[in-house]
PDB file of C-alpha atoms and ligand atoms in Angstrom:
ATOM      1  CA  MET A   1       8.181  30.746  -6.387  1.00 95.00           C
ATOM      2  CA  LEU A   2       6.062  27.942  -7.817  1.00 97.00           C
ATOM      3  CA  GLN A   3       2.853  27.770  -5.837  1.00 97.00           C
ATOM      4  CA  VAL A   4      -0.109  25.445  -5.843  1.00 97.00           C
ATOM      5  CA  GLN A   5      -2.963  26.934  -3.873  1.00 97.00           C
ATOM      6  CA  ASN A   6      -6.064  25.219  -2.629  1.00 98.00           C
ATOM      7  CA  LEU A   7      -6.174  23.069  -5.759  1.00 97.00           C
ATOM      8  CA  GLU A   8      -9.134  20.886  -6.506  1.00 97.00           C
ATOM      9  CA  VAL A   9      -9.033  18.430  -9.424  1.00 97.00           C
ATOM     10  CA  VAL A  10     -11.807  16.270 -10.800  1.00 96.00           C
ATOM     11  CA  TYR A  11     -11.525  13.394 -13.314  1.00 96.00           C
ATOM     12  CA  ASP A  12     -14.375  12.517 -15.664  1.00 94.00           C
ATOM     13  CA  ASP A  13     -16.493  15.386 -14.257  1.00 90.00           C
ATOM     14  CA  VAL A  14     -17.245  13.516 -11.048  1.00 89.00           C
ATOM     15  CA  MET A  15     -14.235  11.949  -9.395  1.00 94.00           C
ATOM     16  CA  LEU A  16     -12.712  14.390  -6.911  1.00 95.00           C
ATOM     17  CA  VAL A  17      -9.035  13.461  -6.658  1.00 96.00           C
ATOM     18  CA  LEU A  18      -7.361  16.565  -5.200  1.00 97.00           C
ATOM     19  CA  ARG A  19      -9.260  18.290  -2.407  1.00 97.00           C
ATOM     20  CA  GLY A  20      -7.744  21.681  -1.741  1.00 97.00           C
ATOM     21  CA  VAL A  21      -4.018  20.994  -2.007  1.00 98.00           C
ATOM     22  CA  SER A  22      -1.442  23.725  -1.337  1.00 98.00           C
ATOM     23  CA  VAL A  23       2.258  23.187  -2.075  1.00 98.00           C
ATOM     24  CA  ALA A  24       5.082  25.699  -2.549  1.00 98.00           C
ATOM     25  CA  VAL A  25       8.476  25.264  -4.211  1.00 98.00           C
ATOM     26  CA  PRO A  26      10.839  28.181  -3.565  1.00 97.00           C
ATOM     27  CA  PRO A  27      13.370  29.111  -6.257  1.00 95.00           C
ATOM     28  CA  GLY A  28      16.406  26.885  -5.949  1.00 95.00           C
ATOM     29  CA  GLY A  29      14.797  24.649  -3.282  1.00 97.00           C
ATOM     30  CA  ILE A  30      14.104  20.917  -3.183  1.00 98.00           C
ATOM     31  CA  VAL A  31      10.628  19.921  -2.040  1.00 98.00           C
ATOM     32  CA  ALA A  32       9.486  16.311  -1.602  1.00 97.00           C
ATOM     33  CA  LEU A  33       5.932  15.223  -2.350  1.00 97.00           C
ATOM     34  CA  LEU A  34       5.217  11.878  -0.717  1.00 94.00           C
ATOM     35  CA  GLY A  35       2.246   9.602  -0.367  1.00 91.00           C
ATOM     36  CA  ALA A  36       0.951   6.116  -1.126  1.00 87.00           C
ATOM     37  CA  ASN A  37      -0.179   4.874  -4.540  1.00 88.00           C
ATOM     38  CA  GLY A  38      -3.270   6.723  -5.661  1.00 91.00           C
ATOM     39  CA  ALA A  39      -2.853   9.627  -3.206  1.00 93.00           C
ATOM     40  CA  GLY A  40      -2.840  12.110  -6.094  1.00 96.00           C
ATOM     41  CA  LYS A  41       0.841  12.935  -6.606  1.00 95.00           C
ATOM     42  CA  THR A  42       0.879  12.405 -10.356  1.00 93.00           C
ATOM     43  CA  THR A  43      -2.384  14.318 -10.644  1.00 95.00           C
ATOM     44  CA  LEU A  44      -0.791  17.288  -8.886  1.00 96.00           C
ATOM     45  CA  LEU A  45       2.090  17.254 -11.373  1.00 94.00           C
ATOM     46  CA  ARG A  46      -0.351  16.995 -14.289  1.00 92.00           C
ATOM     47  CA  ALA A  47      -2.204  20.019 -12.935  1.00 93.00           C
ATOM     48  CA  ILE A  48       1.009  22.043 -12.811  1.00 93.00           C
ATOM     49  CA  THR A  49       2.105  21.073 -16.317  1.00 89.00           C
ATOM     50  CA  GLY A  50      -1.189  21.454 -18.154  1.00 87.00           C
ATOM     51  CA  LEU A  51      -1.576  17.742 -18.844  1.00 87.00           C
ATOM     52  CA  LEU A  52      -4.849  17.143 -17.017  1.00 89.00           C
ATOM     53  CA  ASP A  53      -7.166  17.435 -19.982  1.00 87.00           C
ATOM     54  CA  VAL A  54      -5.315  14.656 -21.823  1.00 87.00           C
ATOM     55  CA  HIS A  55      -6.503  12.466 -18.944  1.00 90.00           C
ATOM     56  CA  ASP A  56     -10.046  13.875 -18.763  1.00 93.00           C
ATOM     57  CA  GLY A  57      -9.172  15.820 -15.656  1.00 94.00           C
ATOM     58  CA  GLU A  58      -9.963  19.420 -14.788  1.00 93.00           C
ATOM     59  CA  VAL A  59      -8.989  22.013 -12.191  1.00 94.00           C
ATOM     60  CA  THR A  60     -12.260  22.971 -10.517  1.00 95.00           C
ATOM     61  CA  LYS A  61     -10.850  25.233  -7.799  1.00 96.00           C
ATOM     62  CA  GLY A  62      -7.627  26.899  -6.763  1.00 96.00           C
ATOM     63  CA  SER A  63      -4.597  27.853  -8.807  1.00 95.00           C
ATOM     64  CA  VAL A  64      -1.031  27.137  -9.840  1.00 95.00           C
ATOM     65  CA  THR A  65       1.096  30.263 -10.035  1.00 96.00           C
ATOM     66  CA  LEU A  66       4.673  30.991 -11.048  1.00 96.00           C
ATOM     67  CA  ASP A  67       5.940  34.186  -9.420  1.00 95.00           C
ATOM     68  CA  GLY A  68       2.319  35.150  -8.820  1.00 95.00           C
ATOM     69  CA  GLU A  69       1.061  34.532 -12.374  1.00 94.00           C
ATOM     70  CA  PRO A  70      -1.405  31.718 -13.067  1.00 92.00           C
ATOM     71  CA  VAL A  71       0.146  28.976 -15.218  1.00 91.00           C
ATOM     72  CA  HIS A  72      -2.165  25.975 -14.985  1.00 81.00           C
ATOM     73  CA  HIS A  73      -3.972  26.856 -18.198  1.00 81.00           C
ATOM     74  CA  LEU A  74      -0.765  26.972 -20.222  1.00 86.00           C
ATOM     75  CA  ARG A  75       0.176  24.237 -22.661  1.00 83.00           C
ATOM     76  CA  PRO A  76       3.253  22.191 -21.727  1.00 80.00           C
ATOM     77  CA  ALA A  77       5.428  23.929 -24.380  1.00 82.00           C
ATOM     78  CA  ALA A  78       4.516  27.374 -23.022  1.00 88.00           C
ATOM     79  CA  LEU A  79       5.356  26.200 -19.516  1.00 89.00           C
ATOM     80  CA  VAL A  80       8.763  24.997 -20.637  1.00 87.00           C
ATOM     81  CA  ARG A  81       9.399  28.499 -22.000  1.00 87.00           C
ATOM     82  CA  ARG A  82       8.524  29.898 -18.573  1.00 91.00           C
ATOM     83  CA  GLY A  83      11.031  27.536 -17.001  1.00 92.00           C
ATOM     84  CA  ILE A  84       8.977  24.590 -15.757  1.00 93.00           C
ATOM     85  CA  CYS A  85       9.942  21.118 -17.026  1.00 91.00           C
ATOM     86  CA  GLN A  86       8.664  17.717 -16.034  1.00 88.00           C
ATOM     87  CA  VAL A  87      10.284  14.297 -16.145  1.00 88.00           C
ATOM     88  CA  MET A  88       7.381  11.906 -16.220  1.00 78.00           C
ATOM     89  CA  GLU A  89       7.105   8.564 -14.506  1.00 71.00           C
ATOM     90  CA  GLY A  90       8.175   5.820 -16.885  1.00 65.00           C
ATOM     91  CA  ARG A  91      10.763   8.121 -18.469  1.00 67.00           C
ATOM     92  CA  ARG A  92       9.108   8.564 -21.895  1.00 77.00           C
ATOM     93  CA  ILE A  93      12.238   8.812 -23.960  1.00 87.00           C
ATOM     94  CA  PHE A  94      12.153   8.349 -27.728  1.00 90.00           C
ATOM     95  CA  ALA A  95      13.294   4.749 -27.962  1.00 90.00           C
ATOM     96  CA  GLU A  96      14.155   4.770 -31.690  1.00 92.00           C
ATOM     97  CA  LEU A  97      16.289   7.905 -31.522  1.00 93.00           C
ATOM     98  CA  THR A  98      19.863   8.110 -30.270  1.00 94.00           C
ATOM     99  CA  VAL A  99      20.822   9.595 -26.924  1.00 94.00           C
ATOM    100  CA  GLU A 100      22.050  12.748 -28.633  1.00 92.00           C
ATOM    101  CA  GLU A 101      18.868  13.132 -30.702  1.00 91.00           C
ATOM    102  CA  ASN A 102      16.777  12.776 -27.540  1.00 91.00           C
ATOM    103  CA  LEU A 103      18.793  15.533 -25.891  1.00 91.00           C
ATOM    104  CA  ARG A 104      18.447  17.843 -28.891  1.00 89.00           C
ATOM    105  CA  ILE A 105      14.651  17.546 -28.691  1.00 83.00           C
ATOM    106  CA  GLY A 106      14.762  18.866 -25.137  1.00 77.00           C
ATOM    107  CA  GLY A 107      16.883  21.816 -26.071  1.00 70.00           C
ATOM    108  CA  HIS A 108      14.997  24.032 -28.451  1.00 69.00           C
ATOM    109  CA  THR A 109      13.717  26.597 -25.978  1.00 65.00           C
ATOM    110  CA  SER A 110      16.723  28.035 -24.190  1.00 62.00           C
ATOM    111  CA  PRO A 111      18.721  30.942 -25.626  1.00 62.00           C
ATOM    112  CA  ARG A 112      22.140  29.315 -25.197  1.00 72.00           C
ATOM    113  CA  THR A 113      23.341  27.212 -28.100  1.00 82.00           C
ATOM    114  CA  ILE A 114      22.308  23.592 -28.112  1.00 84.00           C
ATOM    115  CA  LYS A 115      25.963  22.625 -28.343  1.00 87.00           C
ATOM    116  CA  ALA A 116      26.888  24.464 -25.123  1.00 88.00           C
ATOM    117  CA  ARG A 117      23.975  22.971 -23.223  1.00 88.00           C
ATOM    118  CA  MET A 118      24.633  19.503 -24.602  1.00 91.00           C
ATOM    119  CA  GLU A 119      28.223  19.754 -23.309  1.00 92.00           C
ATOM    120  CA  ASP A 120      26.933  20.711 -19.843  1.00 90.00           C
ATOM    121  CA  VAL A 121      24.444  17.863 -19.752  1.00 92.00           C
ATOM    122  CA  LEU A 122      26.976  15.320 -21.003  1.00 94.00           C
ATOM    123  CA  THR A 123      29.442  16.497 -18.336  1.00 92.00           C
ATOM    124  CA  LEU A 124      26.786  16.010 -15.680  1.00 90.00           C
ATOM    125  CA  PHE A 125      25.877  12.549 -17.052  1.00 91.00           C
ATOM    126  CA  PRO A 126      29.130  10.926 -18.267  1.00 92.00           C
ATOM    127  CA  VAL A 127      27.251   7.698 -18.968  1.00 92.00           C
ATOM    128  CA  LEU A 128      25.204   9.539 -21.613  1.00 94.00           C
ATOM    129  CA  ALA A 129      28.386  10.958 -23.126  1.00 95.00           C
ATOM    130  CA  GLU A 130      29.736   7.439 -23.519  1.00 96.00           C
ATOM    131  CA  ARG A 131      26.538   6.332 -25.195  1.00 95.00           C
ATOM    132  CA  ARG A 132      25.644   9.451 -27.119  1.00 94.00           C
ATOM    133  CA  ARG A 133      25.246   7.681 -30.474  1.00 96.00           C
ATOM    134  CA  ARG A 134      23.482   4.645 -29.089  1.00 95.00           C
ATOM    135  CA  THR A 135      19.766   4.052 -29.698  1.00 95.00           C
ATOM    136  CA  ALA A 136      17.962   5.114 -26.533  1.00 94.00           C
ATOM    137  CA  GLY A 137      15.723   2.039 -26.419  1.00 93.00           C
ATOM    138  CA  TYR A 138      18.790  -0.107 -25.754  1.00 93.00           C
ATOM    139  CA  LEU A 139      19.844   1.817 -22.647  1.00 92.00           C
ATOM    140  CA  SER A 140      19.304   0.280 -19.208  1.00 89.00           C
ATOM    141  CA  GLY A 141      16.493   1.544 -16.988  1.00 86.00           C
ATOM    142  CA  GLY A 142      18.864   3.738 -14.990  1.00 86.00           C
ATOM    143  CA  GLU A 143      20.417   5.186 -18.125  1.00 90.00           C
ATOM    144  CA  GLN A 144      16.976   5.946 -19.554  1.00 90.00           C
ATOM    145  CA  GLN A 145      16.091   7.765 -16.344  1.00 89.00           C
ATOM    146  CA  MET A 146      19.232   9.856 -16.713  1.00 89.00           C
ATOM    147  CA  LEU A 147      18.435  10.543 -20.344  1.00 93.00           C
ATOM    148  CA  ALA A 148      14.948  11.745 -19.377  1.00 91.00           C
ATOM    149  CA  MET A 149      16.484  14.046 -16.748  1.00 90.00           C
ATOM    150  CA  GLY A 150      19.179  15.206 -19.162  1.00 91.00           C
ATOM    151  CA  ARG A 151      16.601  15.998 -21.805  1.00 90.00           C
ATOM    152  CA  ALA A 152      14.610  18.143 -19.360  1.00 88.00           C
ATOM    153  CA  LEU A 153      17.794  19.964 -18.335  1.00 89.00           C
ATOM    154  CA  MET A 154      18.507  20.864 -21.953  1.00 89.00           C
ATOM    155  CA  ALA A 155      15.738  23.469 -21.586  1.00 86.00           C
ATOM    156  CA  GLU A 156      17.599  24.959 -18.582  1.00 88.00           C
ATOM    157  CA  PRO A 157      14.495  24.956 -16.381  1.00 91.00           C
ATOM    158  CA  ARG A 158      14.073  27.081 -13.285  1.00 95.00           C
ATOM    159  CA  TYR A 159      11.911  24.334 -11.843  1.00 96.00           C
ATOM    160  CA  LEU A 160      12.210  20.628 -12.499  1.00 95.00           C
ATOM    161  CA  LEU A 161       9.343  18.303 -11.613  1.00 96.00           C
ATOM    162  CA  LEU A 162      10.417  14.692 -11.153  1.00 95.00           C
ATOM    163  CA  ASP A 163       7.847  11.887 -10.967  1.00 93.00           C
ATOM    164  CA  GLU A 164       9.325   8.894  -9.117  1.00 92.00           C
ATOM    165  CA  PRO A 165      12.825   9.051 -10.582  1.00 91.00           C
ATOM    166  CA  SER A 166      13.976   6.140  -8.412  1.00 90.00           C
ATOM    167  CA  LEU A 167      11.145   3.789  -9.413  1.00 88.00           C
ATOM    168  CA  GLY A 168      12.422   0.363 -10.422  1.00 85.00           C
ATOM    169  CA  LEU A 169      16.091   1.264 -10.021  1.00 85.00           C
ATOM    170  CA  ALA A 170      18.676  -0.807  -8.124  1.00 87.00           C
ATOM    171  CA  PRO A 171      19.931   0.835  -4.884  1.00 89.00           C
ATOM    172  CA  ARG A 172      23.241   1.860  -6.467  1.00 88.00           C
ATOM    173  CA  LEU A 173      21.384   3.695  -9.224  1.00 88.00           C
ATOM    174  CA  VAL A 174      18.959   5.295  -6.768  1.00 90.00           C
ATOM    175  CA  GLU A 175      22.036   6.689  -5.030  1.00 92.00           C
ATOM    176  CA  GLN A 176      23.325   7.990  -8.345  1.00 89.00           C
ATOM    177  CA  VAL A 177      20.014   9.643  -9.252  1.00 90.00           C
ATOM    178  CA  ARG A 178      19.936  11.202  -5.783  1.00 94.00           C
ATOM    179  CA  GLY A 179      23.394  12.675  -6.331  1.00 92.00           C
ATOM    180  CA  LEU A 180      22.335  14.056  -9.688  1.00 90.00           C
ATOM    181  CA  ILE A 181      19.284  15.772  -8.244  1.00 94.00           C
ATOM    182  CA  VAL A 182      21.533  17.446  -5.665  1.00 95.00           C
ATOM    183  CA  GLU A 183      23.934  18.512  -8.410  1.00 90.00           C
ATOM    184  CA  ILE A 184      21.131  19.874 -10.616  1.00 91.00           C
ATOM    185  CA  ASN A 185      19.759  21.783  -7.649  1.00 95.00           C
ATOM    186  CA  LYS A 186      23.191  23.257  -6.858  1.00 93.00           C
ATOM    187  CA  ARG A 187      23.116  24.835 -10.295  1.00 88.00           C
ATOM    188  CA  GLY A 188      20.070  26.799  -9.193  1.00 92.00           C
ATOM    189  CA  THR A 189      17.134  24.685 -10.365  1.00 95.00           C
ATOM    190  CA  GLY A 190      14.200  24.274  -7.964  1.00 97.00           C
ATOM    191  CA  VAL A 191      13.018  20.658  -7.687  1.00 98.00           C
ATOM    192  CA  LEU A 192       9.627  19.173  -6.875  1.00 98.00           C
ATOM    193  CA  LEU A 193      10.410  15.534  -6.195  1.00 97.00           C
ATOM    194  CA  VAL A 194       7.539  13.050  -6.210  1.00 96.00           C
ATOM    195  CA  GLU A 195       8.707   9.824  -4.600  1.00 92.00           C
ATOM    196  CA  GLN A 196       7.599   6.603  -2.975  1.00 87.00           C
ATOM    197  CA  ASN A 197      11.149   6.370  -1.651  1.00 89.00           C
ATOM    198  CA  ALA A 198      10.625   8.703   1.305  1.00 91.00           C
ATOM    199  CA  THR A 199      14.091   8.186   2.770  1.00 90.00           C
ATOM    200  CA  MET A 200      15.813   9.190  -0.430  1.00 92.00           C
ATOM    201  CA  ALA A 201      13.548  12.169  -1.063  1.00 95.00           C
ATOM    202  CA  LEU A 202      13.695  13.556   2.481  1.00 95.00           C
ATOM    203  CA  SER A 203      17.464  13.103   2.672  1.00 94.00           C
ATOM    204  CA  ILE A 204      17.867  15.849   0.060  1.00 97.00           C
ATOM    205  CA  ALA A 205      14.686  17.936   0.384  1.00 97.00           C
ATOM    206  CA  ALA A 206      14.390  20.978   2.627  1.00 97.00           C
ATOM    207  CA  HIS A 207      10.647  20.537   2.959  1.00 97.00           C
ATOM    208  CA  GLY A 208       8.198  17.667   2.555  1.00 97.00           C
ATOM    209  CA  TYR A 209       4.484  17.258   1.968  1.00 97.00           C
ATOM    210  CA  VAL A 210       2.582  14.037   2.514  1.00 95.00           C
ATOM    211  CA  LEU A 211      -0.572  13.531   0.460  1.00 95.00           C
ATOM    212  CA  GLU A 212      -3.301  11.154   1.514  1.00 94.00           C
ATOM    213  CA  THR A 213      -6.416  10.606  -0.607  1.00 95.00           C
ATOM    214  CA  GLY A 214      -6.092  13.982  -2.250  1.00 96.00           C
ATOM    215  CA  LYS A 215      -5.298  16.071   0.830  1.00 97.00           C
ATOM    216  CA  VAL A 216      -2.059  17.330   2.355  1.00 97.00           C
ATOM    217  CA  VAL A 217      -1.913  15.643   5.752  1.00 95.00           C
ATOM    218  CA  LEU A 218       1.636  16.758   6.617  1.00 94.00           C
ATOM    219  CA  ASP A 219       3.535  19.865   5.605  1.00 96.00           C
ATOM    220  CA  LYS A 220       6.861  20.163   7.454  1.00 96.00           C
ATOM    221  CA  PRO A 221      10.617  20.646   7.126  1.00 97.00           C
ATOM    222  CA  ALA A 222      12.139  17.394   5.869  1.00 96.00           C
ATOM    223  CA  ASP A 223      14.287  16.830   8.973  1.00 94.00           C
ATOM    224  CA  GLN A 224      11.203  17.046  11.204  1.00 94.00           C
ATOM    225  CA  LEU A 225       9.354  14.494   9.069  1.00 93.00           C
ATOM    226  CA  LEU A 226      12.312  12.138   9.273  1.00 91.00           C
ATOM    227  CA  ALA A 227      12.835  12.622  13.006  1.00 90.00           C
ATOM    228  CA  ASP A 228       9.261  11.924  14.110  1.00 87.00           C
ATOM    229  CA  GLU A 229       8.812   8.223  14.920  1.00 86.00           C
ATOM    230  CA  ASP A 230       5.037   8.264  14.391  1.00 83.00           C
ATOM    231  CA  ILE A 231       5.326   9.967  11.030  1.00 84.00           C
ATOM    232  CA  ARG A 232       8.047   7.568   9.961  1.00 83.00           C
ATOM    233  CA  GLU A 233       5.923   4.602  10.829  1.00 85.00           C
ATOM    234  CA  PHE A 234       2.406   5.665   9.848  1.00 80.00           C
ATOM    235  CA  TYR A 235       2.963   7.922   6.874  1.00 78.00           C
ATOM    236  CA  LEU A 236       6.333   7.043   5.447  1.00 77.00           C
ATOM    237  CA  GLY A 237       6.374   3.292   6.013  1.00 79.00           C
ATOM    238  CA  LEU A 238       9.801   3.530   7.645  1.00 76.00           C
ATOM    239  CA  THR A 239      10.834   1.855  10.862  1.00 70.00           C
TER     240      THR A 239
HETATM  241  P1  ATP B   1       0.875   6.525  -8.178  1.00 84.06           P
HETATM  242  O1  ATP B   1       2.048   6.541  -7.292  1.00 84.06           O
HETATM  243  O2  ATP B   1       0.192   5.187  -8.258  1.00 84.06           O
HETATM  244  O3  ATP B   1       1.081   7.177  -9.509  1.00 84.06           O
HETATM  245  P2  ATP B   1      -0.404   8.931  -7.315  1.00 84.06           P
HETATM  246  O4  ATP B   1      -0.274   9.384  -5.905  1.00 84.06           O
HETATM  247  O5  ATP B   1       0.472   9.576  -8.313  1.00 84.06           O
HETATM  248  O6  ATP B   1      -0.239   7.377  -7.391  1.00 84.06           O
HETATM  249  P3  ATP B   1      -2.576   9.597  -9.039  1.00 84.06           P
HETATM  250  O7  ATP B   1      -1.988   8.809 -10.175  1.00 84.06           O
HETATM  251  O8  ATP B   1      -2.546  11.056  -9.108  1.00 84.06           O
HETATM  252  O9  ATP B   1      -1.915   9.120  -7.685  1.00 84.06           O
HETATM  253  O10 ATP B   1      -4.067   9.093  -8.841  1.00 84.06           O
HETATM  254  C1  ATP B   1      -4.944   9.641  -7.871  1.00 84.06           C
HETATM  255  C2  ATP B   1      -6.324   9.025  -8.039  1.00 84.06           C
HETATM  256  O11 ATP B   1      -6.874   9.468  -9.276  1.00 84.06           O
HETATM  257  C3  ATP B   1      -6.342   7.510  -8.078  1.00 84.06           C
HETATM  258  O12 ATP B   1      -7.479   7.082  -7.374  1.00 84.06           O
HETATM  259  C4  ATP B   1      -6.467   7.191  -9.550  1.00 84.06           C
HETATM  260  O13 ATP B   1      -7.140   5.987  -9.742  1.00 84.06           O
HETATM  261  C5  ATP B   1      -7.270   8.365 -10.075  1.00 84.06           C
HETATM  262  N1  ATP B   1      -6.951   8.686 -11.480  1.00 84.06           N
HETATM  263  C6  ATP B   1      -5.730   8.940 -11.986  1.00 84.06           C
HETATM  264  N2  ATP B   1      -5.806   9.226 -13.303  1.00 84.06           N
HETATM  265  C7  ATP B   1      -7.119   9.156 -13.637  1.00 84.06           C
HETATM  266  C8  ATP B   1      -7.856   9.330 -14.847  1.00 84.06           C
HETATM  267  N3  ATP B   1      -7.253   9.684 -15.981  1.00 84.06           N
HETATM  268  N4  ATP B   1      -9.195   9.166 -14.818  1.00 84.06           N
HETATM  269  C9  ATP B   1      -9.814   8.817 -13.661  1.00 84.06           C
HETATM  270  N5  ATP B   1      -9.173   8.638 -12.488  1.00 84.06           N
HETATM  271  C10 ATP B   1      -7.855   8.791 -12.460  1.00 84.06           C
END
């Protein structure tokens, strides 16, 4: 179980951005983390993956634990070895490298051969197989999103953290990314899905959290969040 407990995060020593947030991702589950711009979703992911200090942020209270062991002080590479991988917002692929080279970079930590894992990832993402020797910077936005997900999967994570994977994608591609998340999850990977697209996220998540100005204001099974008219309107912006 990946657990965030009572987490408090401060930027620049003064700005309190997370105020006692608790979130749990069970092994093999999909959990949605929703909330408006600036609610603190990306900050929560940074806290899990040890990337806060790059942004002058700091955990001032609470903990992030993996199977009971604290992990929020680990460097990102050490976390990947423990099975936690993040796909950041904006994809962050290596634009000058080919698709295949990008995938190889993601694959140095798992015991299975890179070749075997590359075959799995290319089977899951046929579009990457077709373009495996193409320079990544020339891929479309949707293809780059898939490459970023494929690269994270090369490490065979137990938990995958996705920051707005549907951002900027056409509806057809959002549908495709949604299907891929389901498929990845079926293979046993737990997913923490940060999304503005509440409908998409809650359609595949078992559980959802809604963050508002650094606090969890809702913590419920996904079907209950979707079924409640008030929640749909006031928190999810759905009608
Ligand atoms: P978005 O969807 O826009 O990414 P978010 O829910 O992910 O929003 P965060 O990016 O975590 O929200 O931001 C939460 C708050 O922290 C915002 O008020 C933001 O301005 C502030 N913040 C984020 N990064 C920093 C930083 N490096 N230094 C200072 N403040 C920051």
